Coordinates of C-alpha atoms in Angstrom, one line a residue:
Chain A
M134 CA -12.6 -121.3 83.2
E135 CA -9.6 -121.4 85.5
R136 CA -10.8 -124.7 87.0
K137 CA -11.3 -126.2 83.5
I138 CA -7.8 -125.3 82.5
I139 CA -6.4 -126.8 85.6
L140 CA -8.3 -130.0 85.0
Y141 CA -7.1 -130.1 81.4
K142 CA -3.6 -129.5 82.6
R143 CA -3.9 -132.4 85.0
L144 CA -5.3 -134.7 82.4
H145 CA -2.7 -133.4 80.0
W146 CA 0.0 -134.4 82.5
L147 CA -1.6 -137.8 83.2
F148 CA -2.1 -138.7 79.5
G149 CA 1.4 -137.5 78.9
V150 CA 2.7 -139.9 81.4
I151 CA 0.6 -142.8 80.2
A152 CA 1.5 -142.1 76.6
F153 CA 5.1 -141.9 77.5
L154 CA 5.0 -145.2 79.3
L155 CA 3.1 -146.9 76.5
A156 CA 5.6 -145.5 74.0
L157 CA 8.3 -146.9 76.2
A158 CA 6.5 -150.2 76.4
S159 CA 6.1 -150.3 72.6
V160 CA 9.8 -149.7 72.2
V161 CA 10.5 -152.6 74.6
T162 CA 7.9 -155.0 73.2
V163 CA 8.6 -154.5 69.5
P164 CA 11.9 -156.2 69.7
V165 CA 10.3 -158.8 71.9
M166 CA 7.8 -159.4 69.1
A167 CA 10.6 -159.6 66.6
W168 CA 12.1 -162.3 68.7
F169 CA 8.9 -164.2 68.8
S170 CA 8.2 -164.0 65.1
L171 CA 11.8 -165.1 64.4
S172 CA 11.2 -168.1 66.6
R173 CA 8.1 -169.3 64.7
T174 CA 9.6 -171.3 62.0
L175 CA 9.6 -174.7 60.5
G176 CA 12.8 -176.5 59.6
A177 CA 13.0 -179.4 57.1
Y178 CA 16.2 -181.2 57.5
A179 CA 18.2 -183.9 55.7
P180 CA 21.6 -185.5 55.9
I181 CA 24.2 -184.5 53.2
A182 CA 26.4 -187.2 51.7
K183 CA 30.1 -187.0 52.3
P184 CA 31.8 -186.8 48.9
E185 CA 34.1 -189.6 48.0
A186 CA 37.7 -188.6 47.9
L187 CA 38.4 -190.7 44.8
F188 CA 40.2 -189.3 41.8
I189 CA 41.7 -190.3 38.6
G190 CA 45.0 -188.7 37.3
A191 CA 47.5 -189.4 34.6
G192 CA 51.1 -190.3 35.7
H193 CA 53.0 -189.7 38.8
R194 CA 51.9 -188.1 42.1
D195 CA 54.3 -187.5 45.1
F196 CA 53.4 -189.9 47.8
D197 CA 54.9 -190.9 51.1
A198 CA 54.2 -194.7 51.0
V199 CA 55.4 -195.3 54.6
N200 CA 53.0 -192.9 56.2
H201 CA 50.3 -193.1 53.5
V202 CA 50.1 -189.4 52.9
F203 CA 50.4 -187.3 49.7
T204 CA 53.3 -184.9 49.8
G205 CA 52.0 -181.7 48.2
D206 CA 48.7 -181.1 46.4
Y207 CA 50.0 -181.4 42.8
F208 CA 48.9 -184.3 40.7
E209 CA 49.0 -185.0 37.0
N210 CA 45.6 -184.1 35.6
I211 CA 43.9 -186.9 33.6
R212 CA 43.8 -184.6 30.6
Y213 CA 47.5 -185.4 30.3
L214 CA 46.6 -189.0 29.3
Y215 CA 47.2 -188.5 25.6
F216 CA 46.3 -191.1 23.0
E217 CA 48.2 -189.4 20.2
G218 CA 50.8 -191.3 18.4
I219 CA 49.0 -194.5 17.9
D220 CA 50.4 -196.1 14.8
V221 CA 48.4 -199.3 14.2
G222 CA 51.1 -201.3 12.4
K223 CA 53.6 -200.6 15.2
G224 CA 53.7 -200.9 19.0
A225 CA 54.5 -203.9 21.1
Y226 CA 53.1 -207.3 20.0
D227 CA 51.2 -209.7 22.1
A228 CA 51.4 -213.2 20.7
V229 CA 48.5 -214.6 22.7
K230 CA 46.1 -211.8 21.6
G231 CA 47.7 -211.8 18.2
S232 CA 47.7 -208.0 18.2
N233 CA 49.9 -205.0 18.5
Y234 CA 49.2 -202.7 21.5
Y235 CA 50.1 -199.4 23.1
D236 CA 50.3 -198.8 26.9
Y237 CA 49.2 -195.7 28.7
V238 CA 49.5 -194.9 32.4
F239 CA 46.9 -193.5 34.7
C240 CA 46.4 -193.5 38.4
V241 CA 43.6 -193.7 41.0
F242 CA 44.1 -191.9 44.2
G243 CA 42.1 -190.8 47.2
K244 CA 41.6 -191.0 50.9
A245 CA 39.7 -193.4 53.1
I246 CA 38.2 -195.5 50.4
P247 CA 38.8 -199.1 51.3
Y248 CA 37.7 -200.7 48.0
Y249 CA 36.7 -199.4 44.6
K250 CA 35.8 -200.6 41.1
L251 CA 37.2 -199.4 37.8
Q252 CA 34.9 -198.7 34.9
L253 CA 35.4 -198.1 31.2
A254 CA 33.0 -196.8 28.7
Y255 CA 34.0 -196.4 25.0
T256 CA 32.7 -196.0 21.5
T257 CA 33.6 -198.7 19.1
N258 CA 34.6 -197.0 15.8
N259 CA 38.1 -198.5 15.9
Q260 CA 37.2 -201.9 17.2
F261 CA 40.1 -201.7 19.6
D262 CA 40.2 -203.8 22.7
Y263 CA 41.1 -202.4 26.1
E264 CA 42.6 -204.0 29.1
I265 CA 43.7 -202.6 32.5
F266 CA 46.8 -203.8 34.4
H267 CA 48.2 -202.9 37.7
A268 CA 51.4 -201.0 37.2
A269 CA 54.7 -200.7 39.0
E270 CA 56.4 -197.2 39.1
Y271 CA 60.1 -196.6 38.7
T272 CA 62.0 -193.4 39.2
A273 CA 64.6 -192.5 36.6
T274 CA 67.3 -193.8 39.0
E275 CA 65.5 -197.0 39.7
Y276 CA 64.9 -197.5 36.0
G277 CA 68.6 -197.0 35.3
S278 CA 69.5 -199.8 37.6
L279 CA 67.1 -202.3 36.0
D280 CA 68.4 -205.0 33.7
D281 CA 67.2 -205.4 30.1
A282 CA 64.4 -207.7 31.0
G283 CA 63.3 -205.3 33.7
K284 CA 63.4 -202.3 31.3
S285 CA 61.5 -204.2 28.7
G286 CA 57.8 -203.1 28.5
C287 CA 58.3 -200.0 30.6
I288 CA 56.7 -196.9 29.3
E289 CA 58.0 -193.4 30.0
Y290 CA 55.9 -190.6 31.6
V291 CA 57.2 -187.0 31.9
T292 CA 55.5 -184.9 34.5
H293 CA 54.1 -181.4 33.7
T294 CA 55.7 -179.7 36.7
E295 CA 58.0 -176.7 36.4
T296 CA 61.0 -179.1 36.5
P297 CA 59.7 -182.1 34.6
E298 CA 60.6 -185.4 36.0
T299 CA 60.6 -188.8 34.3
Y300 CA 59.0 -191.9 35.6
Y301 CA 58.6 -195.3 34.2
Y302 CA 55.6 -197.7 34.4
K303 CA 55.3 -201.4 33.7
A304 CA 52.3 -203.6 33.7
T305 CA 52.4 -206.3 36.4
G306 CA 50.4 -209.5 36.6
S307 CA 47.5 -210.3 34.3
A308 CA 44.8 -208.0 33.2
L309 CA 42.0 -207.0 35.7
T310 CA 39.0 -209.3 35.5
G311 CA 35.7 -207.7 34.8
S312 CA 32.7 -207.8 32.6
F313 CA 30.8 -205.9 30.0
L314 CA 27.3 -204.7 30.8
N315 CA 25.9 -204.3 27.3
L316 CA 28.0 -206.2 24.8
K317 CA 26.8 -207.8 21.6
E318 CA 28.9 -209.4 18.8
E319 CA 27.9 -208.8 15.3
N320 CA 29.9 -210.0 12.2
G321 CA 33.0 -210.3 14.4
E322 CA 32.6 -206.8 15.8
K323 CA 32.1 -205.9 19.4
L324 CA 29.3 -203.4 19.8
G325 CA 27.1 -201.9 22.4
L326 CA 23.4 -203.0 22.4
T327 CA 21.3 -200.5 20.6
V328 CA 17.6 -199.7 20.0
G329 CA 15.5 -202.8 19.5
D330 CA 18.3 -205.3 20.4
T331 CA 17.6 -208.1 22.7
A332 CA 20.1 -208.3 25.5
G333 CA 22.1 -211.6 25.8
A334 CA 22.7 -213.4 29.0
G335 CA 23.9 -211.1 31.7
M336 CA 23.7 -208.0 29.4
T337 CA 21.4 -205.0 29.7
N338 CA 20.4 -202.7 26.9
L339 CA 21.7 -199.3 28.1
H340 CA 20.7 -197.3 25.1
E341 CA 18.0 -195.3 26.9
A342 CA 20.3 -194.6 29.9
T343 CA 22.9 -193.2 27.4
Y344 CA 20.8 -191.4 24.9
G345 CA 17.4 -191.0 26.5
A346 CA 14.5 -191.0 24.0
Y347 CA 16.8 -190.3 21.1
V348 CA 16.9 -193.3 18.7
N349 CA 19.0 -192.3 15.7
V350 CA 22.3 -193.5 17.0
Q351 CA 25.0 -195.0 14.7
K352 CA 25.9 -198.5 15.9
Y353 CA 29.5 -197.6 16.7
A354 CA 28.4 -194.7 18.8
E355 CA 26.6 -197.0 21.2
P356 CA 29.2 -197.1 24.0
L357 CA 30.3 -200.3 25.5
Y358 CA 30.3 -200.4 29.3
W359 CA 32.8 -202.5 31.2
Q360 CA 33.6 -202.7 34.9
S361 CA 36.1 -204.5 37.0
S362 CA 35.0 -207.5 39.1
S363 CA 33.0 -206.7 42.2
V364 CA 34.5 -209.8 43.8
T365 CA 38.2 -209.0 43.5
K366 CA 37.9 -205.3 44.3
E367 CA 40.6 -202.7 43.8
V368 CA 42.2 -201.9 47.2
G369 CA 42.5 -198.4 48.5
H370 CA 43.0 -197.5 52.1
A371 CA 40.4 -197.5 54.8
Q372 CA 41.7 -194.4 56.7
K373 CA 44.6 -192.8 54.9
D374 CA 45.7 -191.6 51.5
F375 CA 46.5 -194.0 48.7
I376 CA 47.5 -194.1 45.1
N377 CA 47.5 -197.0 42.6
Y378 CA 49.0 -196.9 39.1
Y379 CA 47.4 -198.6 36.2
I380 CA 48.3 -199.4 32.6
L381 CA 45.6 -199.0 30.0
R382 CA 46.5 -201.4 27.2
V383 CA 45.0 -200.6 23.8
Y384 CA 45.0 -203.5 21.4
M385 CA 44.9 -202.6 17.7
N386 CA 43.2 -205.9 16.9
G387 CA 44.8 -206.4 13.5
K388 CA 43.9 -203.0 12.2
T389 CA 46.6 -202.2 9.6
E390 CA 45.7 -198.8 8.3
N391 CA 45.8 -195.5 10.1
D392 CA 42.6 -193.6 9.4
R393 CA 40.7 -190.7 10.9
E394 CA 38.3 -192.8 13.1
T395 CA 37.8 -191.3 16.6
D396 CA 36.7 -193.0 19.8
V397 CA 35.8 -191.6 23.2
I398 CA 37.0 -193.6 26.2
C399 CA 35.9 -192.8 29.7
I400 CA 37.6 -194.2 32.7
A401 CA 35.8 -194.0 36.0
A402 CA 36.5 -195.2 39.6
K403 CA 33.6 -195.9 42.0
S404 CA 33.9 -196.9 45.6
A405 CA 32.7 -200.5 46.2
Chain B
M149 CA -2.8 -105.4 79.5
N150 CA -6.6 -105.2 79.8
A151 CA -9.0 -107.9 81.0
E152 CA -10.1 -108.8 77.5
T153 CA -6.6 -109.5 76.2
K154 CA -5.9 -111.5 79.4
S155 CA -9.0 -113.7 78.8
M156 CA -8.0 -114.2 75.1
L157 CA -4.5 -115.2 76.2
K158 CA -5.9 -117.7 78.6
N159 CA -8.2 -118.9 75.9
K160 CA -5.3 -119.3 73.6
K161 CA -3.5 -121.3 76.3
F162 CA -6.7 -123.4 76.7
V163 CA -6.9 -124.1 72.9
G164 CA -3.2 -125.0 72.8
S165 CA -3.6 -127.3 75.7
F166 CA -6.6 -129.0 74.2
I167 CA -4.8 -129.7 70.9
M168 CA -1.9 -131.1 72.8
L169 CA -4.3 -133.3 74.7
C170 CA -5.8 -134.6 71.5
L171 CA -2.4 -135.3 70.1
L172 CA -1.4 -137.1 73.2
F173 CA -4.6 -139.1 73.2
A174 CA -3.9 -140.2 69.6
L175 CA -0.4 -141.1 70.6
L176 CA -1.8 -143.2 73.5
L177 CA -4.1 -145.0 71.1
I178 CA -1.2 -145.8 68.7
S179 CA 1.0 -147.0 71.6
L180 CA -1.9 -149.1 72.9
F181 CA -2.4 -150.7 69.5
I182 CA 1.3 -151.5 69.1
V183 CA 1.5 -153.0 72.6
F184 CA -1.7 -155.0 72.0
N185 CA -0.5 -156.2 68.7
S186 CA 2.8 -157.5 69.9
S187 CA 1.5 -159.2 73.0
L188 CA -1.3 -160.9 71.1
G189 CA 1.4 -162.6 69.0
W190 CA 2.7 -164.0 72.2
F191 CA -0.7 -165.2 73.3
A192 CA -1.4 -166.9 70.1
V193 CA 1.8 -168.9 70.2
S194 CA 1.3 -170.1 73.7
G195 CA -1.8 -172.2 72.9
S196 CA -0.8 -175.9 73.0
A197 CA -3.8 -178.2 72.6
S198 CA -3.1 -181.6 71.2
V199 CA -3.9 -182.3 67.6
T200 CA -4.8 -185.3 65.6
D201 CA -3.8 -184.5 62.1
M202 CA -1.8 -181.4 61.9
Q203 CA 0.4 -179.2 64.0
I204 CA 0.3 -175.4 64.1
I205 CA 3.7 -173.9 63.9
V206 CA 2.8 -170.3 63.2
N207 CA -0.3 -168.5 64.3
R208 CA -1.0 -165.0 63.1
F209 CA -4.1 -162.9 63.2
D210 CA -5.0 -163.8 59.7
Y211 CA -3.2 -167.0 58.9
E212 CA -1.7 -170.1 60.4
L213 CA 1.1 -172.3 59.0
L214 CA 0.7 -176.0 59.6
V215 CA 2.5 -179.2 58.9
D216 CA 1.3 -182.8 58.8
R217 CA 1.5 -184.5 62.2
I218 CA 3.6 -187.7 61.9
A219 CA 3.8 -188.9 65.5
S220 CA 1.9 -191.9 66.9
T221 CA 0.3 -191.7 70.3
T222 CA 3.3 -193.4 71.7
A223 CA 5.3 -190.3 71.3
F224 CA 2.6 -188.2 72.7
D225 CA 2.2 -190.4 75.8
N226 CA 5.9 -190.6 76.3
P227 CA 7.6 -187.6 74.7
G228 CA 11.0 -188.4 73.3
A229 CA 10.3 -192.1 73.2
P230 CA 10.7 -194.1 69.9
V231 CA 7.7 -193.9 67.6
A232 CA 6.3 -197.3 66.8
G233 CA 7.9 -198.6 63.6
A234 CA 11.1 -196.7 63.2
N235 CA 12.5 -194.2 65.5
P236 CA 14.6 -192.2 67.5
S237 CA 16.0 -193.6 70.6
V238 CA 18.4 -190.8 71.4
G239 CA 22.0 -191.9 71.2
D240 CA 21.8 -194.7 68.8
G241 CA 22.6 -192.4 65.9
E242 CA 19.7 -193.7 63.9
F243 CA 18.2 -191.5 61.2
D244 CA 14.6 -192.0 62.0
R245 CA 12.4 -191.9 59.0
I246 CA 8.9 -192.3 59.9
D247 CA 7.7 -193.9 56.7
S248 CA 10.2 -196.7 56.6
N249 CA 11.7 -199.3 58.9
S250 CA 14.5 -200.1 56.6
D251 CA 16.4 -196.8 56.6
P252 CA 19.9 -197.2 57.9
V253 CA 22.1 -195.5 60.4
Y254 CA 23.2 -192.0 59.4
P255 CA 26.3 -190.8 61.3
G256 CA 25.6 -187.9 63.5
V257 CA 21.8 -187.7 63.4
S258 CA 21.3 -188.0 67.1
P259 CA 23.7 -185.2 68.0
F260 CA 22.3 -183.2 65.1
K261 CA 18.8 -183.4 66.5
S262 CA 20.1 -182.6 70.0
T263 CA 21.7 -179.5 68.7
L264 CA 18.5 -178.5 66.9
A265 CA 16.5 -179.2 70.0
A266 CA 18.8 -177.1 72.2
S267 CA 19.1 -173.3 72.5
P268 CA 19.4 -171.2 70.5
Y269 CA 17.4 -173.3 68.0
S270 CA 15.0 -174.9 70.4
Y271 CA 13.2 -176.9 67.8
S272 CA 10.5 -179.5 68.6
F273 CA 10.4 -182.6 66.3
A274 CA 7.3 -183.5 64.5
E275 CA 7.8 -187.1 65.4
W276 CA 8.3 -186.5 69.1
S277 CA 5.7 -184.0 70.1
T278 CA 2.1 -183.7 69.1
N279 CA 1.6 -180.3 70.6
D280 CA 1.6 -177.1 68.6
A281 CA 5.1 -175.7 68.6
S282 CA 6.6 -172.4 67.8
K283 CA 9.5 -174.1 66.0
L284 CA 9.0 -177.5 64.5
A285 CA 11.5 -179.6 62.6
F286 CA 10.7 -182.5 60.3
E287 CA 12.4 -184.5 57.6
L288 CA 12.8 -183.1 54.1
V289 CA 11.4 -185.6 51.6
N290 CA 14.2 -187.0 49.5
E291 CA 13.0 -189.0 46.5
T292 CA 16.4 -190.4 45.5
Q293 CA 18.6 -192.9 47.2
T294 CA 22.1 -194.0 46.9
T295 CA 23.3 -197.5 47.5
I296 CA 26.5 -198.1 49.5
D297 CA 27.4 -201.7 50.3
S298 CA 23.8 -202.8 49.5
V299 CA 22.3 -200.4 51.9
H300 CA 20.0 -197.6 50.6
Y301 CA 20.7 -194.2 51.9
R302 CA 18.7 -191.0 51.3
Y303 CA 21.5 -188.5 51.3
L304 CA 21.4 -185.0 49.8
M305 CA 23.9 -185.1 47.0
P306 CA 24.3 -183.9 43.4
G307 CA 21.5 -185.4 41.4
A308 CA 19.1 -185.7 44.4
H309 CA 15.6 -184.3 44.3
G310 CA 12.5 -184.2 46.5
T311 CA 9.7 -182.2 48.0
L312 CA 8.9 -180.0 51.0
T313 CA 5.2 -179.7 52.0
F314 CA 3.4 -177.4 54.4
Y315 CA -0.1 -175.8 54.7
L316 CA -1.5 -172.4 55.1
R317 CA -4.8 -171.7 56.7
D318 CA -6.1 -168.4 55.5
R319 CA -8.5 -166.9 58.0
T320 CA -9.6 -163.9 56.0
G321 CA -9.6 -165.5 52.6
S322 CA -7.5 -162.7 51.2
T323 CA -4.4 -162.8 53.4
V324 CA -1.0 -161.8 52.1
A325 CA 1.7 -164.0 53.7
D326 CA 5.4 -163.3 53.1
L327 CA 7.5 -166.3 54.1
A328 CA 11.3 -166.5 54.1
L329 CA 12.9 -169.7 52.9
T330 CA 16.5 -170.0 54.0
T331 CA 18.9 -172.9 54.0
N332 CA 21.5 -173.5 56.7
S333 CA 23.9 -176.3 57.2
F334 CA 25.3 -178.1 60.2
Y335 CA 28.4 -180.2 60.6
Y336 CA 29.3 -183.2 62.6
T337 CA 32.5 -183.7 64.5
M338 CA 34.0 -185.5 67.5
I339 CA 35.2 -183.3 70.4
P340 CA 36.9 -184.2 73.7
D341 CA 34.4 -185.2 76.4
P342 CA 34.4 -182.3 78.9
E343 CA 33.9 -184.8 81.7
D344 CA 36.6 -187.3 80.6
S345 CA 39.2 -185.8 78.3
S346 CA 40.4 -189.3 77.2
Q347 CA 37.0 -189.8 75.5
E348 CA 35.5 -188.2 72.5
I349 CA 31.9 -187.3 72.1
P350 CA 29.9 -186.5 68.9
H351 CA 29.1 -182.8 68.4
V352 CA 27.1 -180.9 65.8
E353 CA 27.1 -177.2 65.2
E354 CA 26.0 -174.8 62.5
V355 CA 28.4 -174.2 59.6
I356 CA 29.4 -170.5 59.7
N357 CA 31.5 -170.7 56.6
D358 CA 30.0 -168.1 54.2
T359 CA 31.4 -169.8 51.2
V360 CA 29.6 -173.0 52.0
N361 CA 26.4 -171.3 52.8
A362 CA 26.5 -169.3 49.6
L363 CA 27.2 -172.4 47.6
L364 CA 24.1 -174.1 49.1
R365 CA 22.0 -171.4 47.6
G366 CA 23.1 -172.3 44.1
H367 CA 23.3 -176.1 44.5
M368 CA 20.2 -176.8 46.5
L369 CA 17.5 -175.2 44.3
F370 CA 13.9 -174.8 45.3
F371 CA 11.1 -174.5 42.8
K372 CA 7.4 -173.7 43.1
S373 CA 6.2 -176.2 40.5
R374 CA 7.2 -179.4 38.8
T375 CA 5.8 -181.5 36.0
G376 CA 6.9 -184.7 34.4
S377 CA 7.4 -188.1 36.0
G378 CA 11.2 -188.0 36.6
T379 CA 12.0 -190.8 34.0
V380 CA 14.5 -190.5 31.3
A381 CA 11.8 -190.1 28.6
D382 CA 9.7 -187.8 30.7
P383 CA 12.0 -185.8 33.0
Y384 CA 10.9 -183.4 35.7
V385 CA 10.4 -179.9 34.4
Y386 CA 10.6 -177.2 37.0
G387 CA 9.0 -173.8 37.2
G388 CA 9.1 -170.8 39.5
L389 CA 12.6 -170.7 40.9
V390 CA 12.7 -169.5 44.5
D391 CA 15.6 -167.1 43.8
N392 CA 15.4 -164.5 46.6
E393 CA 14.6 -166.7 49.6
L394 CA 11.0 -165.3 49.5
L395 CA 7.7 -167.0 49.2
Q396 CA 4.7 -164.7 48.7
I397 CA 1.2 -166.1 49.1
D398 CA -1.8 -163.8 48.3
S399 CA -5.3 -165.1 48.7
G400 CA -4.4 -168.7 48.0
V401 CA -2.1 -167.9 45.1
L402 CA 1.7 -168.5 45.3
L403 CA 3.1 -165.5 43.5
D404 CA 5.8 -165.9 40.8
D405 CA 7.2 -163.7 38.1
D406 CA 6.8 -166.5 35.5
G407 CA 3.2 -167.1 36.4
N408 CA 1.3 -167.3 39.6
I409 CA 0.4 -170.7 41.0
T410 CA -3.0 -171.3 42.4
L411 CA -2.6 -173.4 45.5
P412 CA -4.7 -176.5 45.9
T413 CA -6.9 -176.7 48.9
V414 CA -7.0 -179.7 51.2
T415 CA -9.2 -180.5 54.2
K416 CA -7.4 -181.7 57.3
N417 CA -8.3 -182.5 60.8
L418 CA -7.1 -179.9 63.3
K419 CA -8.0 -180.4 66.9
G420 CA -11.0 -182.5 66.1
E421 CA -12.3 -180.1 63.6
D422 CA -12.1 -180.2 59.8
V423 CA -10.3 -177.2 58.4
T424 CA -9.5 -176.2 54.8
C425 CA -6.0 -175.2 54.0
Y426 CA -3.9 -174.3 51.1
Q427 CA -1.2 -176.9 50.4
I428 CA 2.2 -175.5 49.5
T429 CA 4.6 -178.0 48.0
L430 CA 8.1 -176.9 47.0
Y431 CA 10.2 -179.0 44.8
W432 CA 13.9 -179.1 45.4
E433 CA 16.8 -180.4 43.3
W434 CA 20.6 -180.5 43.6
P435 CA 21.6 -180.5 39.9
L436 CA 24.1 -183.2 39.1
T437 CA 26.5 -181.1 37.0
Y438 CA 26.9 -177.6 35.5
G439 CA 26.2 -179.2 32.1
E440 CA 22.9 -180.5 33.4
I441 CA 21.9 -176.9 34.3
N442 CA 23.4 -175.2 31.3
D443 CA 21.8 -177.6 28.8
N444 CA 18.4 -177.4 30.4
I445 CA 17.7 -173.7 31.0
G446 CA 14.6 -172.8 29.0
V447 CA 14.9 -170.0 26.5
A448 CA 12.0 -170.5 24.1
A449 CA 8.5 -171.8 25.0
S450 CA 8.7 -174.4 22.2
Q451 CA 11.7 -176.2 23.8
T452 CA 11.3 -178.6 26.7
K453 CA 14.0 -177.6 29.1
R454 CA 14.1 -178.8 32.7
Y455 CA 14.7 -175.4 34.4
P456 CA 13.1 -172.0 34.1
A457 CA 14.9 -169.2 32.3
S458 CA 15.1 -167.3 35.6
L459 CA 17.7 -169.8 36.7
R460 CA 20.1 -168.2 34.0
T461 CA 19.6 -164.8 35.5
Y462 CA 20.0 -166.2 39.0
M463 CA 23.2 -167.9 38.0
D464 CA 24.6 -164.8 36.3
D465 CA 23.8 -162.6 39.3
H466 CA 25.2 -165.0 41.8
R467 CA 28.2 -166.8 40.3
D468 CA 29.5 -167.4 43.9
F469 CA 26.4 -169.5 44.7
F470 CA 27.3 -171.9 41.9
F471 CA 31.0 -172.0 41.3
L472 CA 33.7 -172.3 43.9
T473 CA 36.5 -171.8 41.4
N474 CA 36.6 -170.3 37.9
Q475 CA 33.8 -168.0 38.7
N476 CA 34.6 -165.5 36.0
S477 CA 35.3 -168.0 33.3
S478 CA 33.1 -168.5 30.3
D479 CA 34.6 -171.9 29.4
P480 CA 32.0 -174.6 30.1
E481 CA 34.6 -177.1 31.1
L482 CA 36.1 -174.8 33.7
L483 CA 32.7 -173.8 35.0
S484 CA 31.9 -177.5 35.3
D485 CA 35.0 -177.9 37.4
G486 CA 34.0 -174.9 39.5
Y487 CA 30.5 -176.3 40.1
N488 CA 32.0 -179.7 41.0
D489 CA 34.4 -178.1 43.4
G490 CA 31.4 -176.4 45.0
D491 CA 29.7 -179.8 45.5
Q492 CA 32.9 -181.1 47.0
L493 CA 33.2 -178.2 49.4
I494 CA 29.6 -178.5 50.6
G495 CA 30.0 -182.2 51.1
E496 CA 33.3 -181.8 53.0
N497 CA 31.9 -179.1 55.3
A498 CA 28.3 -179.9 55.9
N499 CA 26.6 -183.0 57.2
F500 CA 23.1 -181.7 57.5
L501 CA 20.9 -179.2 55.7
V502 CA 18.0 -177.4 57.2
A503 CA 15.5 -175.5 55.1
F504 CA 13.9 -172.9 57.4
I505 CA 10.5 -171.4 56.6
S506 CA 9.5 -168.4 58.7
P507 CA 7.0 -165.5 58.3
L508 CA 8.6 -162.2 57.5

């Protein structure tokens, strides 16, 4: 009996040591295993596009034209481009077009975009024509020192900052060249190609791209798409900040009566 | 104390000692099992025979994860050398798609791959090595392209979509595999050359900005199923949003709250032997706008909407994954701005995305 107990005691001691060592080993190896299972992965990778720093705003943005940097982050949101106050009988008159028109200012600004295109998309309820001009900007002081001919054709823009400032814009040169993508003329009206229309030379029917499978679209709701020439591109700046002002000229096209027709106009800028 | 009591006491000691011994023996067995288990994982990984069709990246007792092998023998004979057709000479910055010769230069791809190949990532690249690897990187399939100056690029960007395919070889036929799917991002920059401070060298490291990484989880969406052909008339319809970074596979079925997906089986050549595996294809999309998401979340079975209803819950639970600004707004226009701001922040801060899949 005594011998047995001693034997057991020895075994007890031995097993204890082994169990202790193994327990220790398990403590050490479990983190090691975690390390290995962490390491066993697959990784599917892909490059992410750099977003284009190209934006559209309404009127003025503070800009240091010498160093090509914006001073401050504030810009006039494009939602300040109001079309209210169009009175079809009034506005300036363009003899060549034979139409009254209204001018509105907007700007394109960004960073490190060497060239870009301007795009317009609009519905045709009103049968207005739209043209885009480059615009010169004058501060109130600069405007004050202009002669009558210089002041003629300037439009006023008041900023929406805490202390509003007034700037003046005037179209320079001739309208930007460009082309329609989906134009058709029907009874003297300019319309977008719609379901079932055959596209004329250089035109594409964009109904499906606009409305998908939906076919019950009123003809004036088929938007007309226009974009500026890809040959004479709009110039930004290859490395630095830039801002360009534009005048959107809306021709009334002989419309004589104010009514409740509504049109949607989208202006877009795309690097080219 | 008489002799009888003495003997009983000794007996008691003996019984106690015996019970202790049994306990210790059990403990020993448990310890042995744990140690054996953990070391076996190590042994399984260390195997590195060459393969002809597939590469093993994860080897467990009961299952293996595999990916398609995409290297030619050139790469095997001369690891790191360009694969015939289109590939990687290190340093030329070329984004080496294996399936096309015409893909253009992507800035930073070479330093990105160097970073992923170095510690602590230590990834092998499917196009460089034909050996089994414990960590293997390959290109995410992007089905969309964007054209810049007449060159087609396959960039991740809003509106992009594609697939991610891998295989599971189930050795028991009833294995439960829990896999983590996580997305990380890396950025590319120029740093002064440590050897010549007048020069700059390209450098890629992981994006540690939590805001960017959170936004990726709401902008880069992974789904378990997809139907439709991706045209205007027949758009892709997704099912089974991967919303908690978890993929659970049980006996060849990909589990999902909206309905489990039975995985198709394929026969592939592995080390000269035909093996049957389950194919797991995930479908990813970076939705173009908030409106695109909001207009297309399914509510009723009768309506064809592009995203599962679970995306609504996911978006409500994790506003910070989707919107950088206006997170608490209910105005769709402001939310749309917030989503776009998120796109912008990702694009400004991350140049590469890696979707990691690892067993839990």
